[in-house]
XYZ file of C-alpha atoms in Angstrom:
617
model
C -0.154 0.002 0.010
C 0.929 3.450 -0.291
C 0.207 7.317 -0.159
C -1.177 9.192 -3.084
C -1.771 13.076 -3.487
C -1.788 15.651 -6.145
C -3.827 18.410 -7.634
C -5.178 19.290 -10.996
C -6.688 22.727 -12.522
C -7.276 23.195 -16.154
C -6.769 26.951 -16.004
C -3.468 26.715 -14.092
C -0.016 26.192 -15.520
C 2.051 24.767 -12.875
C 5.147 24.150 -15.174
C 5.476 27.853 -14.965
C 6.595 27.629 -11.256
C 8.076 23.996 -11.233
C 10.308 24.518 -8.034
C 7.321 25.866 -6.275
C 4.808 22.916 -7.214
C 7.326 20.369 -6.903
C 7.995 21.443 -3.465
C 4.241 21.255 -2.577
C 4.100 17.646 -4.030
C 6.942 16.626 -2.010
C 5.418 17.844 1.078
C 2.188 15.906 0.048
C 4.175 13.107 0.023
C 6.200 13.248 2.951
C 3.306 13.948 5.412
C 2.150 10.650 4.398
C 5.625 8.889 4.576
C 4.204 6.461 7.162
C 1.943 4.873 4.319
C 4.887 4.319 2.171
C 8.233 4.481 3.856
C 10.160 2.788 1.008
C 10.245 5.471 -1.705
C 8.895 8.852 -2.821
C 8.152 10.273 -6.068
C 6.654 13.304 -7.823
C 5.348 14.171 -11.341
C 4.408 17.587 -12.411
C 2.711 18.475 -15.739
C 1.243 21.620 -17.157
C -2.317 21.267 -15.506
C -1.569 18.624 -12.832
C 0.944 17.178 -10.461
C 1.091 13.795 -8.855
C 3.127 12.651 -5.690
C 3.534 9.159 -4.193
C 5.029 7.486 -0.909
C 5.539 3.655 -1.533
C 5.347 0.673 0.415
C 6.988 -1.704 -2.016
C 5.175 -5.326 -1.701
C 5.062 -6.264 -5.738
C 7.867 -5.670 -8.121
C 10.209 -4.113 -5.481
C 12.572 -2.906 -8.102
C 10.310 -2.032 -10.975
C 7.135 -0.543 -9.308
C 8.290 3.130 -8.629
C 5.702 5.806 -8.873
C 4.467 8.066 -10.230
C 4.467 5.695 -13.429
C 4.067 7.129 -16.983
C 3.589 5.453 -20.177
C 3.514 7.276 -23.602
C 1.389 6.520 -26.730
C 1.496 8.606 -29.698
C 3.321 11.191 -28.241
C 1.045 11.672 -25.132
C 2.319 10.604 -21.657
C -0.174 9.107 -19.183
C 0.515 9.339 -15.540
C -0.687 7.265 -12.741
C -0.301 7.217 -8.711
C -1.961 4.147 -7.130
C -2.570 2.817 -3.617
C -3.728 -0.674 -3.304
C -3.425 -4.171 -4.631
C -4.715 -5.901 -7.545
C -5.708 -9.694 -7.320
C -6.443 -10.252 -10.899
C -3.095 -8.994 -12.465
C -2.263 -12.164 -14.309
C -5.357 -12.386 -16.263
C -5.541 -8.641 -17.148
C -1.908 -8.551 -17.965
C -2.402 -11.286 -20.627
C -5.640 -9.660 -21.803
C -3.912 -6.480 -22.643
C -0.731 -8.152 -24.304
C -3.196 -9.815 -26.535
C -4.294 -6.410 -27.301
C -0.564 -5.340 -28.294
C 0.596 -3.902 -25.038
C 4.172 -4.457 -23.644
C 5.001 -4.290 -20.091
C 8.319 -2.760 -18.605
C 7.470 -4.144 -14.966
C 5.584 -7.036 -13.170
C 3.638 -4.297 -11.131
C -0.195 -4.240 -10.993
C 0.367 -0.442 -11.380
C 1.225 -0.798 -15.134
C -1.517 -3.084 -15.755
C -3.894 -0.352 -14.438
C -2.388 2.394 -16.553
C -2.262 0.270 -19.766
C -5.822 -0.804 -19.191
C -6.920 2.748 -18.813
C -5.089 3.302 -22.080
C -6.722 0.840 -23.889
C -10.308 0.910 -22.466
C -10.721 4.349 -20.779
C -12.126 4.711 -17.380
C -14.711 1.770 -17.522
C -11.567 -0.438 -17.056
C -12.205 -0.015 -13.456
C -14.904 -2.255 -13.707
C -12.476 -5.218 -14.542
C -10.238 -4.628 -11.357
C -10.595 -7.205 -8.582
C -8.659 -5.367 -5.689
C -8.369 -2.774 -3.000
C -7.443 0.576 -4.503
C -7.434 4.395 -4.556
C -5.595 5.755 -7.785
C -5.430 8.684 -9.831
C -4.815 8.849 -13.567
C -3.670 11.833 -15.833
C -5.113 11.672 -19.253
C -3.456 14.343 -21.607
C -5.600 13.560 -24.491
C -8.663 14.735 -22.410
C -6.648 16.931 -20.456
C -8.536 15.385 -17.486
C -7.552 13.924 -14.055
C -9.516 10.712 -12.997
C -9.884 9.659 -9.237
C -10.851 5.988 -8.706
C -11.920 4.105 -5.395
C -12.667 0.388 -5.119
C -16.068 -1.008 -4.632
C -16.066 -1.432 -0.689
C -14.149 1.502 -0.160
C -11.123 -0.117 1.531
C -8.650 2.523 0.314
C -9.189 6.027 1.355
C -9.340 9.172 -1.120
C -10.059 12.586 -0.066
C -10.354 15.637 -2.089
C -11.526 19.210 -1.868
C -12.442 21.818 -4.975
C -11.454 25.317 -4.517
C -11.947 27.993 -7.424
C -11.737 25.077 -9.832
C -8.566 23.469 -8.354
C -8.784 19.794 -7.122
C -6.584 18.842 -4.431
C -6.888 15.159 -3.533
C -4.785 12.438 -0.977
C -5.163 9.207 0.657
C -5.224 10.975 3.971
C -6.622 14.402 4.925
C -3.324 15.614 5.918
C -1.946 15.361 2.503
C -4.535 18.296 1.522
C -3.563 20.262 4.534
C -0.077 20.406 3.129
C -1.300 22.116 0.002
C -0.831 26.070 0.564
C -4.014 27.917 1.909
C -6.080 24.673 3.220
C -6.942 25.371 6.585
C -8.847 22.953 8.868
C -12.437 24.271 9.527
C -15.404 22.675 11.240
C -19.076 23.662 10.680
C -22.281 22.548 12.020
C -22.423 19.540 9.746
C -18.797 18.633 10.892
C -19.662 18.901 14.436
C -22.722 16.515 13.832
C -20.483 14.485 12.259
C -18.128 13.989 15.397
C -20.890 13.814 18.019
C -24.038 12.595 16.664
C -22.782 9.889 14.348
C -19.096 9.632 15.133
C -16.793 7.649 15.002
C -18.724 6.734 11.941
C -18.898 9.018 8.999
C -21.761 10.011 6.471
C -20.371 8.153 3.264
C -18.313 10.929 0.896
C -18.110 13.326 3.984
C -14.640 14.335 4.977
C -15.828 15.939 8.439
C -13.656 19.147 7.931
C -15.522 22.029 5.856
C -15.050 21.479 2.145
C -13.498 18.023 2.402
C -14.988 15.201 0.539
C -14.109 11.552 -0.130
C -14.667 9.629 -3.356
C -17.355 7.297 -2.702
C -16.822 3.662 -2.836
C -17.633 2.083 -6.397
C -17.299 5.423 -7.888
C -14.711 7.688 -9.743
C -14.311 11.422 -10.200
C -13.763 13.197 -13.545
C -11.871 16.316 -13.168
C -11.671 18.139 -16.631
C -11.837 21.584 -18.037
C -15.893 21.269 -17.955
C -15.581 20.699 -14.045
C -15.749 17.823 -11.872
C -18.244 15.150 -12.157
C -19.077 12.130 -10.049
C -19.775 8.736 -11.734
C -21.027 5.485 -10.139
C -19.247 2.370 -11.897
C -20.652 -0.211 -9.143
C -23.656 -0.691 -7.080
C -25.141 -3.584 -5.243
C -28.003 -5.008 -7.298
C -30.797 -6.930 -5.648
C -32.134 -9.956 -7.816
C -33.764 -13.364 -6.717
C -31.447 -16.033 -5.408
C -31.942 -19.262 -7.185
C -29.247 -21.464 -6.058
C -30.358 -24.442 -3.697
C -28.765 -24.415 0.039
C -26.090 -26.947 -0.967
C -25.067 -25.033 -4.036
C -24.975 -21.761 -2.011
C -22.571 -23.057 0.596
C -20.434 -24.487 -2.252
C -20.232 -21.247 -3.967
C -19.785 -19.393 -0.886
C -16.660 -21.824 0.028
C -15.334 -21.147 -3.446
C -15.619 -17.275 -3.498
C -14.044 -17.142 0.159
C -11.181 -19.392 -0.658
C -10.657 -17.819 -3.884
C -10.515 -14.399 -2.280
C -8.123 -15.665 0.375
C -5.686 -17.262 -2.084
C -5.756 -14.286 -4.628
C -4.826 -11.816 -1.716
C -1.898 -13.988 -0.675
C -0.180 -12.323 -3.830
C 2.966 -10.662 -2.673
C 6.736 -10.277 -3.260
C 7.398 -10.046 0.437
C 6.268 -12.875 3.320
C 2.596 -12.631 4.461
C 1.074 -12.845 8.036
C -2.269 -13.139 9.267
C -4.139 -11.657 12.472
C -5.738 -14.730 14.512
C -8.166 -14.054 17.007
C -9.423 -17.582 17.369
C -12.882 -16.710 16.026
C -14.116 -18.248 12.933
C -13.279 -15.187 10.600
C -9.802 -14.932 11.169
C -9.171 -18.494 11.600
C -10.591 -19.316 8.399
C -8.247 -16.794 6.587
C -5.354 -18.387 8.676
C -6.308 -22.005 7.657
C -6.300 -21.223 4.019
C -3.048 -19.299 4.018
C -1.547 -21.733 6.101
C -2.492 -24.678 3.849
C -1.325 -22.748 0.778
C 2.114 -22.031 2.297
C 2.763 -25.517 3.453
C 2.475 -26.551 -0.330
C 5.442 -24.405 -0.708
C 7.165 -25.884 2.304
C 6.669 -22.581 4.215
C 5.126 -21.756 7.592
C 2.826 -19.130 8.330
C 3.157 -16.371 10.809
C 0.290 -15.514 13.002
C -0.426 -12.686 15.813
C -3.116 -12.388 18.407
C -3.688 -9.354 20.454
C -4.780 -8.787 24.231
C -3.944 -6.526 27.293
C -1.647 -7.274 29.878
C -3.521 -9.063 32.820
C -6.762 -9.436 31.001
C -7.153 -12.701 31.909
C -7.690 -11.320 35.667
C -9.958 -8.358 34.688
C -12.000 -9.765 32.111
C -16.025 -9.587 32.460
C -18.215 -11.673 30.087
C -21.279 -10.004 29.088
C -23.727 -10.321 26.249
C -21.553 -8.769 23.677
C -18.295 -10.288 24.604
C -19.042 -13.985 25.907
C -15.447 -15.242 26.138
C -11.757 -14.399 25.946
C -9.912 -15.141 22.839
C -6.666 -16.743 24.154
C -7.934 -20.266 24.610
C -9.242 -20.380 21.208
C -6.079 -18.881 19.602
C -3.982 -21.765 21.615
C -6.315 -24.463 20.011
C -5.811 -22.806 16.284
C -2.010 -22.181 16.757
C -1.759 -26.240 17.446
C -4.321 -26.817 14.688
C -2.502 -24.667 11.983
C 1.316 -25.239 13.322
C 1.881 -21.652 12.745
C 4.631 -19.672 14.103
C 2.711 -17.542 16.521
C 3.186 -14.175 18.303
C 1.041 -13.328 21.495
C 1.241 -9.485 21.428
C 0.000 -7.558 24.388
C -0.628 -3.650 25.315
C -0.406 -2.292 28.732
C -2.586 0.607 30.079
C -0.353 3.487 29.484
C 0.614 2.552 25.998
C -3.035 2.156 25.038
C -3.631 5.598 26.510
C -1.014 7.227 24.960
C -1.697 5.858 21.585
C -5.044 7.473 21.737
C -3.399 10.390 20.286
C -1.434 8.638 17.652
C -4.845 7.358 16.439
C -5.905 10.724 15.917
C -2.756 11.621 13.709
C -3.403 8.434 11.986
C -6.987 9.500 10.913
C -6.998 13.043 10.821
C -10.222 12.885 12.986
C -11.264 11.501 16.268
C -11.657 7.552 16.042
C -12.974 4.770 18.025
C -11.171 5.406 21.072
C -9.265 2.692 22.750
C -10.670 0.476 20.233
C -8.747 2.311 17.839
C -5.383 2.986 19.784
C -4.855 -0.502 20.750
C -5.426 -1.851 17.059
C -2.944 0.753 16.128
C -0.394 -0.626 18.750
C -0.922 -4.102 17.450
C -0.156 -3.196 13.879
C 2.903 -1.344 14.753
C 4.138 -4.681 16.589
C 3.259 -6.709 13.665
C 5.186 -4.684 11.557
C 8.339 -5.504 13.292
C 7.814 -9.235 11.658
C 5.944 -8.510 8.382
C 4.837 -5.900 5.920
C 1.574 -7.837 4.558
C -1.209 -9.049 6.948
C -4.498 -10.768 6.039
C -7.254 -10.230 8.230
C -10.851 -11.522 9.039
C -12.222 -8.139 8.749
C -16.024 -7.459 7.315
C -17.317 -11.070 7.590
C -19.829 -9.928 10.118
C -21.132 -7.133 8.125
C -21.526 -9.382 5.051
C -22.947 -12.582 6.785
C -25.107 -11.087 9.522
C -22.867 -11.553 12.736
C -23.830 -8.572 14.731
C -26.378 -8.515 17.490
C -28.666 -5.976 15.515
C -29.215 -8.371 12.551
C -31.066 -10.412 15.211
C -32.603 -8.558 18.097
C -36.320 -7.426 17.829
C -35.525 -4.000 19.183
C -32.755 -3.486 16.951
C -34.676 -4.622 13.819
C -37.708 -2.500 14.568
C -35.555 0.806 15.254
C -36.107 3.769 13.051
C -32.446 4.659 13.437
C -29.019 3.028 13.085
C -28.945 0.032 15.124
C -25.671 0.172 16.394
C -26.212 3.525 18.234
C -29.906 3.608 19.071
C -29.887 5.641 22.217
C -28.805 9.194 21.603
C -28.804 9.887 25.464
C -25.531 8.189 25.826
C -24.096 10.498 23.425
C -25.450 13.725 25.224
C -24.341 12.534 28.798
C -21.250 15.169 28.672
C -22.650 17.795 26.242
C -24.235 21.037 27.242
C -27.630 21.769 26.701
C -26.993 24.597 24.369
C -24.800 22.604 22.339
C -27.187 19.847 21.941
C -29.906 22.358 21.001
C -27.605 23.776 18.467
C -26.462 20.601 16.964
C -30.072 19.174 16.565
C -28.821 15.571 16.837
C -32.077 13.941 16.564
C -33.013 15.579 13.260
C -29.184 14.912 11.939
C -29.392 11.442 12.540
C -32.870 10.921 11.354
C -32.313 12.605 8.098
C -28.815 10.974 7.662
C -30.414 7.558 8.466
C -33.464 8.108 6.295
C -31.161 8.998 3.251
C -29.078 5.906 3.550
C -32.029 3.632 3.979
C -33.479 5.260 0.757
C -30.603 3.957 -1.131
C -31.081 0.301 -0.404
C -31.293 -1.710 -3.420
C -34.958 -3.275 -3.415
C -36.463 -6.372 -4.840
C -39.838 -6.772 -5.750
C -41.293 -9.597 -4.092
C -39.619 -9.229 -0.723
C -41.765 -9.666 2.319
C -41.617 -6.699 4.832
C -39.236 -8.701 6.985
C -36.900 -9.532 4.187
C -37.138 -5.956 2.877
C -36.013 -4.779 6.407
C -33.353 -7.329 6.681
C -31.970 -5.723 3.220
C -31.916 -2.292 4.864
C -29.982 -3.267 7.708
C -27.384 -5.291 5.719
C -27.003 -2.146 3.706
C -26.559 0.100 6.393
C -23.955 -2.264 7.746
C -22.202 -2.283 4.435
C -22.321 1.400 3.933
C -21.678 2.460 7.624
C -20.489 0.213 9.977
C -18.188 -1.797 7.674
C -16.685 1.343 6.233
C -16.000 2.607 9.978
C -13.897 -0.741 10.553
C -12.172 -0.629 7.286
C -11.111 2.955 8.065
C -9.932 1.655 11.201
C -8.080 -1.061 9.677
C -6.473 1.255 6.941
C -5.243 4.123 9.033
C -3.803 2.000 12.017
C -1.899 -0.519 9.748
C -0.761 1.967 7.359
C 0.496 4.510 10.118
C 3.196 1.864 10.605
C 3.551 1.088 6.977
C 1.807 -2.487 7.491
C -0.482 -3.606 4.527
C -3.758 -5.173 6.005
C -5.713 -7.004 3.466
C -9.472 -7.875 4.027
C -10.291 -10.978 1.770
C -14.153 -10.854 3.010
C -14.639 -7.467 1.339
C -13.970 -9.147 -1.972
C -16.937 -7.710 -4.175
C -17.759 -10.928 -5.588
C -18.359 -12.214 -2.039
C -20.572 -9.365 -1.342
C -22.540 -9.395 -4.422
C -23.386 -12.773 -3.986
C -24.133 -12.996 -0.457
C -26.117 -9.974 -0.457
C -28.982 -11.978 -2.256
C -28.752 -14.984 -0.261
C -31.991 -15.296 1.926
C -31.841 -15.010 5.641
C -32.888 -18.491 6.078
C -29.808 -19.804 4.284
C -27.586 -17.432 6.218
C -28.743 -18.470 9.351
C -30.003 -21.996 8.731
C -30.927 -23.940 11.831
C -30.848 -20.702 13.864
C -27.007 -20.377 13.844
C -25.611 -17.010 13.459
C -23.376 -16.775 10.147
C -24.139 -20.500 9.515
C -23.564 -19.794 5.734
C -20.074 -18.887 6.597
C -19.510 -21.868 8.914
C -20.855 -24.365 6.561
C -18.594 -22.841 3.900
C -15.753 -23.296 6.340
C -16.136 -27.059 6.811
C -13.075 -28.990 6.018
C -10.588 -26.065 6.926
C -11.326 -25.737 10.718
C -12.449 -27.771 13.348
C -16.071 -27.485 14.816
C -14.730 -25.963 18.043
C -13.752 -22.882 16.129
C -16.136 -23.044 13.282
C -19.354 -22.770 15.840
C -17.467 -21.014 18.436
C -20.240 -18.003 19.456
C -19.007 -14.603 18.190
C -16.701 -12.417 20.608
C -15.618 -9.307 19.301
C -12.272 -7.352 19.079
C -10.758 -7.469 22.418
C -10.847 -4.424 25.070
C -9.467 -4.029 28.461
C -11.533 -4.506 31.505
C -9.010 -3.216 33.860
C -10.287 -0.481 35.994
C -6.845 0.988 36.486
C -7.042 1.847 32.596
C -10.306 3.891 33.321
C -8.881 5.624 36.237
C -6.020 6.613 34.068
C -8.420 8.093 31.593
C -10.317 9.676 34.058
C -6.998 11.486 35.407
C -6.179 12.581 31.899
C -9.927 14.137 31.518
C -9.827 15.859 34.833
C -6.229 17.582 33.471
C -7.983 18.428 30.414
C -10.981 19.850 32.105
C -8.815 22.148 34.314
C -7.016 23.850 31.318
C -8.940 26.879 30.512
C -7.718 26.551 26.893
C -9.093 22.798 26.210
C -11.304 23.404 23.122
C -13.545 20.318 23.583
C -14.661 21.992 26.851
C -16.914 24.651 25.248
C -19.113 21.822 24.181
C -19.236 19.984 27.649
C -21.412 20.528 30.773
C -18.710 20.544 33.854
C -21.119 19.350 36.072
C -22.461 16.619 33.949
C -18.680 15.554 33.388
C -18.009 15.298 36.978
C -20.940 13.174 37.649
C -19.974 10.787 34.896
C -16.506 10.570 36.204
C -17.780 9.586 39.420
C -20.120 7.148 38.296
C -19.417 3.312 38.004
C -18.928 2.254 34.193
C -21.249 0.010 32.717
C -19.265 -2.128 30.258
C -22.383 -3.753 28.764
C -24.205 -0.870 27.500
C -22.163 0.509 24.667
C -22.871 3.990 23.011
C -21.428 2.894 19.645
C -21.203 -0.875 18.191
C -20.610 -3.458 20.698
C -17.531 -2.115 22.681
C -17.703 1.557 23.249
C -19.123 2.009 26.467
C -18.304 4.621 29.452
C -14.244 4.330 29.367
C -14.558 4.730 25.496
C -16.516 7.825 25.879
C -13.787 9.467 28.007
C -11.446 8.042 25.446
C -13.312 9.827 22.541
C -13.447 13.085 24.386
C -9.674 13.015 24.836
C -9.453 12.311 21.144
C -11.652 15.094 20.080
C -9.936 17.581 22.316
C -6.710 16.622 20.936
C -7.517 16.816 17.518
C -8.994 20.366 17.884
C -5.767 21.414 19.614
C -3.151 19.624 17.128
C -5.080 20.741 13.968
C -5.705 24.396 15.249
C -9.279 23.785 13.967
C -11.188 26.870 13.368
C -15.073 26.906 13.978
C -17.053 28.535 10.971
C -20.662 28.185 12.703
């Protein structure tokens, strides 16, 4: 993976001031150096500039970027962040069309494919990606993002000039781009955060290319085009055929995503998702006489403090032990202590350029930094729950019937620290309701669906569009902050397209949550792992960690310059700090309860201070 950035304006002539704009491009790459610590490159053209920070995974010697190819005297250029999993097939097809290749990189295949077929070539790509292509014939810049939104791509338009970057910090490295926050941005932070409305960059004027879309930036302006969307259609396969096809799609996606010129590893929690990914990888490597590296994560002394609840029924460690023995992998048990987790809250903000998922995020960032000491590429089990219906809100009656986002049904939990005036200013209920209704209205419908099945589609769509995107953002930023490439086989668009139309009865045959995936995994895993009840990403139950957060929040509140305090009620805050936390009643998702609210407030305060955010209300 890498970091990309650049700019385009048909009315400007950047080559008149090459030193200035090359310096800007270098700055845009440098601030994203964590995404690509192996190399940097820039390319300047009359109406555009491209920059690239490279993490070398494929064709270590020949894959430098920006990459150019010339045809009929016209030079096309690309900067690319991602990984293509059908490179071989596409390269063969393009060679048959007369193209020659100087490298073995997927970057050159994408550029050649564009030159042959135009922007519609993106429909042929199987991978995770965000890339920009400069087309001199059309005097246009195209910005593409993968179907699931695995890879980020932010942009802003100012006076006809388009500035883009993998991360928001790349845009802020462009002169004159200042971090500003309006009422919409505040609602994104306090009303729906740490999720984000699709396409919203939170900062005023900042947007993100939508998943499955591309932008065309030309002398005529900026246009947004959709190249992929989910479609609802009748499912005609038998149950047996459905299991067989699901098994093929999942294992094929995992095997394809093992492509790398450096050794791969896997995250292993002992749950069915990561265990299935690890089992397929271990079996493939064994054929080559190689041994898989696996990594699990937990907190120091968590075996002493862990408290089972309806969301988190069991610890991972016993199941990890069973999987390590089953796989014969070279395993690494990684742990995080309280102080590291609290300190990493601020690094997490720097990774996202936004408040994140509190310590759910900071611990993942620490985990990825430790994995990077051993490997540069990791395969994960992310996204299976959103696609196969693993979360409680797919099953609980109150979630099913709620006219709001089912992972954050009670807005009172979000208001517990906010001043009444600020709550009134935000209009939280209206913002959430309008955002929710707009999202639900996008759900692909199918004539003939029962009201119950139609509602299941809505919940599934909300999960793909919102919750999965939040977790994909977390995985990308936290891994890339340390230059680790984290891949997500379950987000393969072929799996999403197929499973989307599988009836709920098949997904949960016999009343077993995610039974379709479990049945598809038979032969790869022991039943004890296949049918383990879901237990989400681990978090600490150590009250000493909460005490550390309380101490830091008190210090923050005592600072008369703390920017977040303008939104908080001091009396409410003090009551909250004195109240015992209920770990079983999250305010977002399954894990973000009382201590995570404190962590989130600390992140918001640091974010506003560090980025010197100006409010434009």
